[in-house]
Coordinates of C-alpha atoms and ligand atoms in Angstrom, one line a residue:
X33 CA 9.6 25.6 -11.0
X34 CA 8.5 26.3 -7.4
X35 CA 7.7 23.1 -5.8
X36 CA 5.5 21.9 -3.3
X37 CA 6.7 20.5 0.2
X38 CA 5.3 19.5 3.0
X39 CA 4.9 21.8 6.3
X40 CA 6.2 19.5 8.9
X41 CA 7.9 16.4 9.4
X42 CA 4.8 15.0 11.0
X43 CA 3.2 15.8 8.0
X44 CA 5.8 13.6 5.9
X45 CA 5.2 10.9 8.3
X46 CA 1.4 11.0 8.3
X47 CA 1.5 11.6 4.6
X48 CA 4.0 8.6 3.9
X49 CA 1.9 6.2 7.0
X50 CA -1.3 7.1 4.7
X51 CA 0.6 6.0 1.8
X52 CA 1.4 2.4 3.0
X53 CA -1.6 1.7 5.2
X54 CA -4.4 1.0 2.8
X55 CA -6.0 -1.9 1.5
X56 CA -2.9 -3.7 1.7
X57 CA -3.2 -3.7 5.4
X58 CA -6.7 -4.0 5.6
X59 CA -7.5 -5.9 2.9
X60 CA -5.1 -7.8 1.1
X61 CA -2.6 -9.1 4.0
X62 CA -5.3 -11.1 5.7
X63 CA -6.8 -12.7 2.4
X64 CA -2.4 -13.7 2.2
X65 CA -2.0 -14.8 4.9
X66 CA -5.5 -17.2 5.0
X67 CA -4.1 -18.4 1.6
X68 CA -0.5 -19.0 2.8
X69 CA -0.8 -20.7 5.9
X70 CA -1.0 -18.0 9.0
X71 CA 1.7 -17.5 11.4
X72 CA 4.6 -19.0 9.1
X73 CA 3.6 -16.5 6.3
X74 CA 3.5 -13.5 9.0
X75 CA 6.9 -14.1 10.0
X76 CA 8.5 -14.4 6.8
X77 CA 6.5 -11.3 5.8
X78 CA 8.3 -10.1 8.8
X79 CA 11.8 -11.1 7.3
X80 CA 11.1 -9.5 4.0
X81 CA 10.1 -6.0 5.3
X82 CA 12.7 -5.4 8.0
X83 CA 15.3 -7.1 6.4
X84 CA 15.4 -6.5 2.8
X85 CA 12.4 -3.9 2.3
X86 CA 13.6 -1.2 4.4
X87 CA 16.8 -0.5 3.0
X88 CA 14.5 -0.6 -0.5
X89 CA 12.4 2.3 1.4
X90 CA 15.7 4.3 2.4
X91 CA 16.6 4.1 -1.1
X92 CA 13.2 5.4 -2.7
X93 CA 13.3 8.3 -0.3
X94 CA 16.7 8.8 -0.8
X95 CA 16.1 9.4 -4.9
X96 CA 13.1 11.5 -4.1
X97 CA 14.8 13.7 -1.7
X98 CA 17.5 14.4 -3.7
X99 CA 16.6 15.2 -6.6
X100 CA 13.6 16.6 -5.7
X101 CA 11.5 16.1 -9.1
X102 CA 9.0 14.1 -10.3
X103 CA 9.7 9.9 -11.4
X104 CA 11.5 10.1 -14.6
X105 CA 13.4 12.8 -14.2
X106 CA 15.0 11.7 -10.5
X107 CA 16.4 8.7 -12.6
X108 CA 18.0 10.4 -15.1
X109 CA 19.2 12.5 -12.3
X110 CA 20.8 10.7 -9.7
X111 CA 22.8 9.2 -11.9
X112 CA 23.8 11.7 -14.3
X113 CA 24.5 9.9 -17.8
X114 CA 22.8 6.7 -17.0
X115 CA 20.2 5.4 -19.4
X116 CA 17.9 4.3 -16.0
X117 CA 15.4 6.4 -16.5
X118 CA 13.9 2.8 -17.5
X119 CA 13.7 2.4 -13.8
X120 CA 11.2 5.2 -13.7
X121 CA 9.4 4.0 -17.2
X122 CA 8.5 0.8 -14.9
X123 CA 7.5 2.3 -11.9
X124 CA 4.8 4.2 -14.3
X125 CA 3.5 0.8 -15.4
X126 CA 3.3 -0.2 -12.0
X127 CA 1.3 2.3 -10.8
X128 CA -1.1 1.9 -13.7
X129 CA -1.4 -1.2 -12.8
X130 CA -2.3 -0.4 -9.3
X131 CA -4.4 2.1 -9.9
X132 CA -6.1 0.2 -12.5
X133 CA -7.9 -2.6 -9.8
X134 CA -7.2 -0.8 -6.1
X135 CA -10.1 1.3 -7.0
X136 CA -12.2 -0.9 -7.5
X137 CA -11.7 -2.6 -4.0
X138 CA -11.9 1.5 -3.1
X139 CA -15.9 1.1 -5.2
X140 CA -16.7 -2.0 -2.8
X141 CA -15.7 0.0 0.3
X142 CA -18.2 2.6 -0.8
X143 CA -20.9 0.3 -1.7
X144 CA -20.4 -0.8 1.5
X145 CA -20.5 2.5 3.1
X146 CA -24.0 2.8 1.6
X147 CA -25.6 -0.8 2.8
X148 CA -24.4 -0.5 6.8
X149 CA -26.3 2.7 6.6
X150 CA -29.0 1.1 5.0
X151 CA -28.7 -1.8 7.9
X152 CA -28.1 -3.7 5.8
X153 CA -25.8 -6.1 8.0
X154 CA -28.0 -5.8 11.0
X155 CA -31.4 -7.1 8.6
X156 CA -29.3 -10.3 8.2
X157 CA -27.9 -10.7 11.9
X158 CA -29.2 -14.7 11.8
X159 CA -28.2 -15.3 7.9
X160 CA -25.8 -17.8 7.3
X161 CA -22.5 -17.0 6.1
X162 CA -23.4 -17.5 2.2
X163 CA -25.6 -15.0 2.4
X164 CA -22.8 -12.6 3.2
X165 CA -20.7 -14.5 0.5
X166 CA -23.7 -13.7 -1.8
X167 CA -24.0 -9.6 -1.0
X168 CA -20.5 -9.3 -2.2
X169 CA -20.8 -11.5 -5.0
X170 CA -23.4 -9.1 -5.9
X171 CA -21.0 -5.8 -4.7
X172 CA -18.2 -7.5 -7.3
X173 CA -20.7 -8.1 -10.3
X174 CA -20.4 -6.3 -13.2
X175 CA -23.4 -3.4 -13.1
X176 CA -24.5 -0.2 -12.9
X177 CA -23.8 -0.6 -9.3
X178 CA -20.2 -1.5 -9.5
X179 CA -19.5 0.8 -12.2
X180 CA -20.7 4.2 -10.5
X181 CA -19.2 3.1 -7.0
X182 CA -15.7 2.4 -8.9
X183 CA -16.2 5.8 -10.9
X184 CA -17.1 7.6 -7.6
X185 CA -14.1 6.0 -6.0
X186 CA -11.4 7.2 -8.6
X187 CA -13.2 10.8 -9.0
X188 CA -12.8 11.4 -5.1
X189 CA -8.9 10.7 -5.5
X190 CA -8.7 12.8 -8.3
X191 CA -10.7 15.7 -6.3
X192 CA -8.1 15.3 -3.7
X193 CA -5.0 15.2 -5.8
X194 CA -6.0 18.1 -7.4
X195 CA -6.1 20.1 -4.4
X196 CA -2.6 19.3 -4.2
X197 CA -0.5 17.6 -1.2
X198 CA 0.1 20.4 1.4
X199 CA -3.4 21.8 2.5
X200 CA -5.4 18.9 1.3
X201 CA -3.6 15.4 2.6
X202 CA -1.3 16.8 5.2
X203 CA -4.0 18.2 7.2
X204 CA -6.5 15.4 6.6
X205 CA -5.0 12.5 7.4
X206 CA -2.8 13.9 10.6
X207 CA -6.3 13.0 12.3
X208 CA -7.9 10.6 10.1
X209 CA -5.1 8.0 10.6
X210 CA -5.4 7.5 14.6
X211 CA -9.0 7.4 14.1
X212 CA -8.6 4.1 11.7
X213 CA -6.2 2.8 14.7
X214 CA -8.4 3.4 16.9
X215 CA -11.3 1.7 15.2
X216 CA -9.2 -1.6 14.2
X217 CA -7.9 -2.1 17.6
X218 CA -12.3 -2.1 18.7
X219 CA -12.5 -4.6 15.9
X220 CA -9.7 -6.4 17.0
X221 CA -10.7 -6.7 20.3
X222 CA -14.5 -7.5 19.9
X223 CA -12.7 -10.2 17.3
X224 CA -10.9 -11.8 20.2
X225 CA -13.5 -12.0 22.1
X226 CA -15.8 -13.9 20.2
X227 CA -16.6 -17.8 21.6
X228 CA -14.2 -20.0 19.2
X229 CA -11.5 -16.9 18.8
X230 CA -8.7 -19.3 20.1
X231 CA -8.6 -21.1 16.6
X232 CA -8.3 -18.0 14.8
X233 CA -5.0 -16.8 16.9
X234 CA -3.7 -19.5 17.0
X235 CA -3.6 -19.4 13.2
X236 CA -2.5 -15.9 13.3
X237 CA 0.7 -17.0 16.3
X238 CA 1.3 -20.4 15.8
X239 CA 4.0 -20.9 12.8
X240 CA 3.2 -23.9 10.5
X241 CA 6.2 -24.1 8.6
X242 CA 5.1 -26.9 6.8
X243 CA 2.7 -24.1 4.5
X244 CA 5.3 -22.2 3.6
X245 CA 5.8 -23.2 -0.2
X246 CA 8.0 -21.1 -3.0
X247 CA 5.0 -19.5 -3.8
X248 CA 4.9 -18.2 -0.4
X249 CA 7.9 -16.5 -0.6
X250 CA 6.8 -14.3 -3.5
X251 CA 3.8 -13.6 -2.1
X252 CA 5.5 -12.2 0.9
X253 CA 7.7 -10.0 -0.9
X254 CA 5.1 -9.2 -3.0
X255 CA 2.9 -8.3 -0.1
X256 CA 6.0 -6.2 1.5
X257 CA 6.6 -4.2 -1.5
X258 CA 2.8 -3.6 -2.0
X259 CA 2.2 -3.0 1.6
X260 CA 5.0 -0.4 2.1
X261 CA 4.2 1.6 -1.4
X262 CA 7.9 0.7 -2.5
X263 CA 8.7 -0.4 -5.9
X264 CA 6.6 2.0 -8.1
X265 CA 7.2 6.0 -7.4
X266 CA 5.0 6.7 -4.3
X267 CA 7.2 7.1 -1.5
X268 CA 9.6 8.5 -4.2
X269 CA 7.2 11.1 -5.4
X270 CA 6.4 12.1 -1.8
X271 CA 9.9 12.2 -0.7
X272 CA 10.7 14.7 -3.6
X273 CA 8.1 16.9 -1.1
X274 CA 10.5 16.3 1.7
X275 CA 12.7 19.1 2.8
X276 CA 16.5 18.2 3.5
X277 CA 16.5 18.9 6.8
X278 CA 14.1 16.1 7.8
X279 CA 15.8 12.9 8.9
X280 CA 15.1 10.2 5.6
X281 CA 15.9 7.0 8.1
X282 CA 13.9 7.5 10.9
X283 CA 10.9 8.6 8.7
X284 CA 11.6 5.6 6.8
X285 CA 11.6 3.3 10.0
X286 CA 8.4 5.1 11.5
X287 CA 6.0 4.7 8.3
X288 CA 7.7 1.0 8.2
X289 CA 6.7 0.0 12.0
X290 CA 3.2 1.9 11.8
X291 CA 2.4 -0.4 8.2
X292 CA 3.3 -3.8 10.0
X293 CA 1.3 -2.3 13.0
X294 CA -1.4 -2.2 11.0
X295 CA -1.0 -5.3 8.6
X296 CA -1.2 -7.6 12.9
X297 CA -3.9 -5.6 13.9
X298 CA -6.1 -6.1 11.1
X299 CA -5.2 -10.0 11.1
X300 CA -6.7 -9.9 14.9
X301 CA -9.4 -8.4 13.6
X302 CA -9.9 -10.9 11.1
X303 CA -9.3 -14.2 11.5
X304 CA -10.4 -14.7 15.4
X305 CA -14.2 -14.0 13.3
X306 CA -13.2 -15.9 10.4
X307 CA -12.3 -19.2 12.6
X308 CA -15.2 -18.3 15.2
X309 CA -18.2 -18.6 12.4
X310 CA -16.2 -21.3 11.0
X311 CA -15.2 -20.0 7.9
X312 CA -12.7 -20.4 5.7
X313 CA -9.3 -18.1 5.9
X314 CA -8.5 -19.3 2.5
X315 CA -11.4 -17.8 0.4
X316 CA -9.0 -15.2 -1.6
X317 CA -9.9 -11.3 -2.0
X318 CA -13.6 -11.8 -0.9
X319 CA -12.1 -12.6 2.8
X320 CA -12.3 -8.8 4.3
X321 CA -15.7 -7.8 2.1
X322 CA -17.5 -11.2 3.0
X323 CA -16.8 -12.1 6.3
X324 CA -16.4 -7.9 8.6
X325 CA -19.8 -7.7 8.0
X326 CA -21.1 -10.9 9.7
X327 CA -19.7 -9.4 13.0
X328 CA -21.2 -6.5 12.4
X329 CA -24.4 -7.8 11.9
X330 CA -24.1 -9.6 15.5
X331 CA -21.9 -7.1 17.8
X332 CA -23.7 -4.1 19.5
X333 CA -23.9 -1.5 18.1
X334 CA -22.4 -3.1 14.8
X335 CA -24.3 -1.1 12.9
X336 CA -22.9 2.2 13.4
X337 CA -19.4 0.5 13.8
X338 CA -19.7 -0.9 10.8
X339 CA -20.5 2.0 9.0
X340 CA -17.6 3.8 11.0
X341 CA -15.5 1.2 9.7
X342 CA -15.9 0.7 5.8
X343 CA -16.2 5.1 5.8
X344 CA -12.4 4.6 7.2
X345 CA -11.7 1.5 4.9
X346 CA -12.4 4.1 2.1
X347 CA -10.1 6.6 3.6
X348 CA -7.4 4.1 4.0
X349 CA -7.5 3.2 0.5
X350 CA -7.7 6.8 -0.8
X351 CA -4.9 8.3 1.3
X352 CA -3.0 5.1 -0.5
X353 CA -4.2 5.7 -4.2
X354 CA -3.8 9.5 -3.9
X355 CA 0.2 8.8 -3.3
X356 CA -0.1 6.5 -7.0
X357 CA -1.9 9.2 -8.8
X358 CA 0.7 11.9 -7.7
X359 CA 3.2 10.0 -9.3
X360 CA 1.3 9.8 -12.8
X361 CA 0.7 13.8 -12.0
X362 CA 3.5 15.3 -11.3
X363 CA 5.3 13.2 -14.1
X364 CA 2.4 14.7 -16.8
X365 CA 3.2 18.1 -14.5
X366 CA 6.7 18.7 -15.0
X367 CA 7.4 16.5 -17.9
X368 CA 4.6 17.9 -20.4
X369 CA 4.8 21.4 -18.2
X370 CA 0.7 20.6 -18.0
X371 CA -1.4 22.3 -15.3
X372 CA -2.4 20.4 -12.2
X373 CA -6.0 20.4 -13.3
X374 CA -5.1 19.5 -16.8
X375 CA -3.2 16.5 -15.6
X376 CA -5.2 15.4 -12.8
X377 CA -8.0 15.0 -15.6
X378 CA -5.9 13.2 -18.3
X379 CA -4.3 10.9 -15.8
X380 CA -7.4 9.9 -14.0
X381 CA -9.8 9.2 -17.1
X382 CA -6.3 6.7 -17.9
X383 CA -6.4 5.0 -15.3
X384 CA -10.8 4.9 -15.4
X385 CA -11.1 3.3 -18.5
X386 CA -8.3 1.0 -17.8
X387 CA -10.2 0.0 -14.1
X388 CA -13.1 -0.8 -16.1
X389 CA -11.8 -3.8 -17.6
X390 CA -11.2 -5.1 -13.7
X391 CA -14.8 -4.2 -12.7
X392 CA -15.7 -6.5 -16.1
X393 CA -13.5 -9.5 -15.2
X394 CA -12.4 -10.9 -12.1
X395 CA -9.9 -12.2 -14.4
X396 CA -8.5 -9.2 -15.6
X397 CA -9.0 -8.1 -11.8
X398 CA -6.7 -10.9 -10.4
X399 CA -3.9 -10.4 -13.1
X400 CA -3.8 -6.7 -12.5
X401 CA -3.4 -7.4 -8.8
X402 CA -0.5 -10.3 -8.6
X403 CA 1.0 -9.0 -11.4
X404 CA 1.8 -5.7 -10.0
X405 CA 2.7 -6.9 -7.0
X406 CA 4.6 -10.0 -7.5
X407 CA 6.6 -8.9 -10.7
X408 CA 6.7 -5.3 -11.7
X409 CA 7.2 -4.3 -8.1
X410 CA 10.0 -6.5 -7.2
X411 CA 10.8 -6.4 -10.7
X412 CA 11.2 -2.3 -9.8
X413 CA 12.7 -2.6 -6.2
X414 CA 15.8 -4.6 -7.8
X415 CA 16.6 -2.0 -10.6
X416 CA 16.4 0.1 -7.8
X417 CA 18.5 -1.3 -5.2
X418 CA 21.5 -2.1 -8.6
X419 CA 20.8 1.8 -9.6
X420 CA 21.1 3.1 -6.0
X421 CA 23.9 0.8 -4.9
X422 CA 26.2 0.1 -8.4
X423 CA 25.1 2.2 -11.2
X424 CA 24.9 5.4 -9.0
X425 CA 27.4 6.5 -6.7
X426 CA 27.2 5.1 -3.4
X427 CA 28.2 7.7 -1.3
X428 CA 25.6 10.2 -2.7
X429 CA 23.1 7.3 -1.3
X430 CA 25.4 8.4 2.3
X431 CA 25.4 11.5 1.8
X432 CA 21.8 11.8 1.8
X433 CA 20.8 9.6 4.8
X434 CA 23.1 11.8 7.1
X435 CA 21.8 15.2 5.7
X436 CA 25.8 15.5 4.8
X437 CA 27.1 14.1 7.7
X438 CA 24.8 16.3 10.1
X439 CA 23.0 13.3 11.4
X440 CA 25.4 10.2 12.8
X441 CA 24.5 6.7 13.0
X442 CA 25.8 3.6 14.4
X443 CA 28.4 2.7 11.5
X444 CA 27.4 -1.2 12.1
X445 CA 24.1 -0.4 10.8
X446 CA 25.3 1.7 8.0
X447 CA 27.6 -0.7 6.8
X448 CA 24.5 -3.3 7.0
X449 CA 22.7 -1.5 5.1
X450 CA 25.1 -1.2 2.7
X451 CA 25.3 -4.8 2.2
X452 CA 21.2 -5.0 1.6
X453 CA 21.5 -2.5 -0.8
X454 CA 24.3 -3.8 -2.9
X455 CA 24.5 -7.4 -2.0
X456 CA 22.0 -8.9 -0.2
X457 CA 18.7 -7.5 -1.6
X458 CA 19.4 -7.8 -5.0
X459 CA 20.4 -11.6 -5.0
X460 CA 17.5 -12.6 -3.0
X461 CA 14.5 -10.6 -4.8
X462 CA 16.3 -12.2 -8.3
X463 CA 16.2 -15.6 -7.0
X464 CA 12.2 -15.3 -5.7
X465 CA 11.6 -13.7 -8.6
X466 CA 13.0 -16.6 -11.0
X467 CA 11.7 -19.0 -8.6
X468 CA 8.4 -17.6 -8.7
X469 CA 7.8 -16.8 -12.0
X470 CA 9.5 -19.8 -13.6
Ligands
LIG566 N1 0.6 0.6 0.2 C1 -0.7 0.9 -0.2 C2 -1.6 -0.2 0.5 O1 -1.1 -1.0 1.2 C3 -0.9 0.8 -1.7 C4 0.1 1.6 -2.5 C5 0.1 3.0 -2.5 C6 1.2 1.2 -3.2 N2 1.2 3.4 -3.2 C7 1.9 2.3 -3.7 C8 1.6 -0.1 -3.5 C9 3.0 2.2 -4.4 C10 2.8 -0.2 -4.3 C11 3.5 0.9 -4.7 O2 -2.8 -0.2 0.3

């Protein structure tokens, strides 16, 4: 079958950075990180992607590359003989699982989308803060409403994966992911400049160790995993678009660094507003939806900004959701020898139905969401690291970082990674896993 690749390796880098940055970054990090104490939680965050999560990306690129097919079949693959096509079995789950309550944080963005241009958030510049808390009470609610914007949200990912990767993603996000830098850093800045910002970075830059619990620990892996798209087939799925000549390890380190990039800036963004209207970093998944409009509704010219900002909110999150469908895809694709279209359909009115019960139930919602990321993600990254480093041959893992020994690299590092891979990561994702979920 004549496969699809991407034209450039900017291309694989914008493609892969659009992967990771999305609601993770924007979204879910800063509700964390208000829940988990601030600085302390940043830094072990920190830890977890440059440390252990890295090597984890190396080694998801590394499959895809190689093997250059779709999920299941880059198991069975790698390691000719093995029974780990498992591995791949679980990465499906997981990004069901995803894709069964990210779009519906995608429907909220929308919604949003449609109240700043209604001013909405500049009719309630004096409200107090439950009034916010009350509009997305109202966004989250179980109605028409919420319905059509989740529905609206999933059928725009599915329009875009079914115009393929090439032409439609590679194109669109080479300019649509500075632009969402660009607007974060004004954010950011207007943030810090509020009267009472001090509080807020201080909570972002000031460690507290004292907050850091077990719990905290999984939820930074969690949140490492989620935030860099490892664990469940995207960057997998991508890299099987990736043509050998492009250099797996500095691709890897580049969407890495733009991710955590992100992840700080939004946090500036955030809490310096949270703390300066007195609010509570703590409040959970409403933090972003509930508390970005209030500056809007004060800054100048927040109206337009904010509907600059929730418009690239969206973007962020489909860029992200299009890289979880693709893996469904091209699994229905070249397992089932489907059409696009045909799969595109099947996979996304899966994956509706099943977000419905998250619109229904916040419930459902919040199980969907820590579940994913705090089990079947770390849960996937470990059979990973075991079926890259033991079950397969290593030196195929080697061979494909240096292009076959075209590209050289500081054998310290190499042999570092080595350890992650093999040793390090695997003992330490089992033991916060136990620890967590005992
Ligand atoms: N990384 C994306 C975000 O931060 C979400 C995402 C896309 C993802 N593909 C993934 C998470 C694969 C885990 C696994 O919004």
């Amino acid at each position: 079958m004549n496969r699809d690749h991407f034209g450039s390796s900017f291309g694989v880098l914008v493609a892969m950075a659009g992967s990771a940055v999305g609601l993770g970054n924007l979204w879910r990090f800063p509700y964390l990180m208000g829940t988990n104490g601030g600085a302390a939680f940043i830094i072990l965050y920190l830890v977890m992607v440059f440390v252990l999560c890295l090597p984890l990306l190396y080694c998801e690129f590394v499959v895809g590359r190689r093997t250059q097919t779709n999920l299941i079949t880059a198991f069975s693959q790698y390691a000719p003989g093995s029974r780990w096509s498992i591995v791949g079995i679980l990465g499906l789950l997981g990004a069901f699982f995803i894709l069964s309550f990210y779009p519906v944080v995608g429907g909220w963005s929308i919604d949003y989308i449609v109240r700043a241009i209604g001013f909405e958030f500049r009719d309630m510049a004096a409200a107090p803060a439950a009034e916010f808390e009350q509009m997305f009470q109202q966004t989250m609610a179980f109605s028409p409403r919420s319905l059509i914007f989740h529905f609206v949200y999933i059928a725009l990912t599915a329009f875009i994966v079914l115009a393929g990767i090439r032409d439609g993603i590679e194109r669109y996000t080479k300019w649509m992911m500075p632009l969402l830098f660009l607007m974060v850093v004004v954010i950011a800045i207007r943030s810090i400049l509020l009267p009472g910002a001090q509080a807020g970075l201080d909570f972002l830059f000031k460690p507290d160790f004292s907050q850091i619990t077990g719990k905290t620990f999984l939820d930074a892996l969690g949140q490492a995993f989620f935030s860099l798209s490892i664990g469940c087939g995207s960057i997998l799925t991508y890299a099987s678009y990736v043509k050998r000549s492009e250099n797996i390890i500095k691709l890897s380190s580049m969407t890495a660094l733009t991710d955590t990039l992100f992840a700080i800036i939004a946090g500036m963004a955030i809490m310096p507003a949270v703390f300066a209207y007195g609010l509570s970093p703590g409040e959970g998944p409403g933090l972003l939806y509930a508390v970005l409009p209030r500056i809007f509704a004060e800054m100048p010219m927040g109206s337009w900004i904010a509907i600059l900002f929730f418009i690239i909110l969206f973007i962020a999150a489909v860029t992200s959701s299009i890289s979880l469908l693709e893996v469904l895809v091209s699994v229905v694709i070249e397992k089932l020898r489907w059409s696009r279209k045909k799969a595109v359909i099947l996979m996304t009115l899966v994956c509706w139905v099943i977000g419905i019960f998250s619109v229904w139930s916040s419930e459902i919602f919040d199980f969907f969401n820590n579940f994913s990321s705090n089990v079947i993600l770390p849960l996937g990254g470990l059979l990973l690291v075991i079926y890259v480093g033991w079950v397969a041959d290593f030196r195929i893992f080697e061979d494909e970082i240096t292009n076959a020994g075209r590209l050289h690299y500081n054998r310290f590092y190499l042999r570092w990674v080595r350890f992650v891979i093999r040793y390090l990561a695997p003992l330490i994702i089992l033991t916060i896993l136990l620890a967590g979920v005992l």
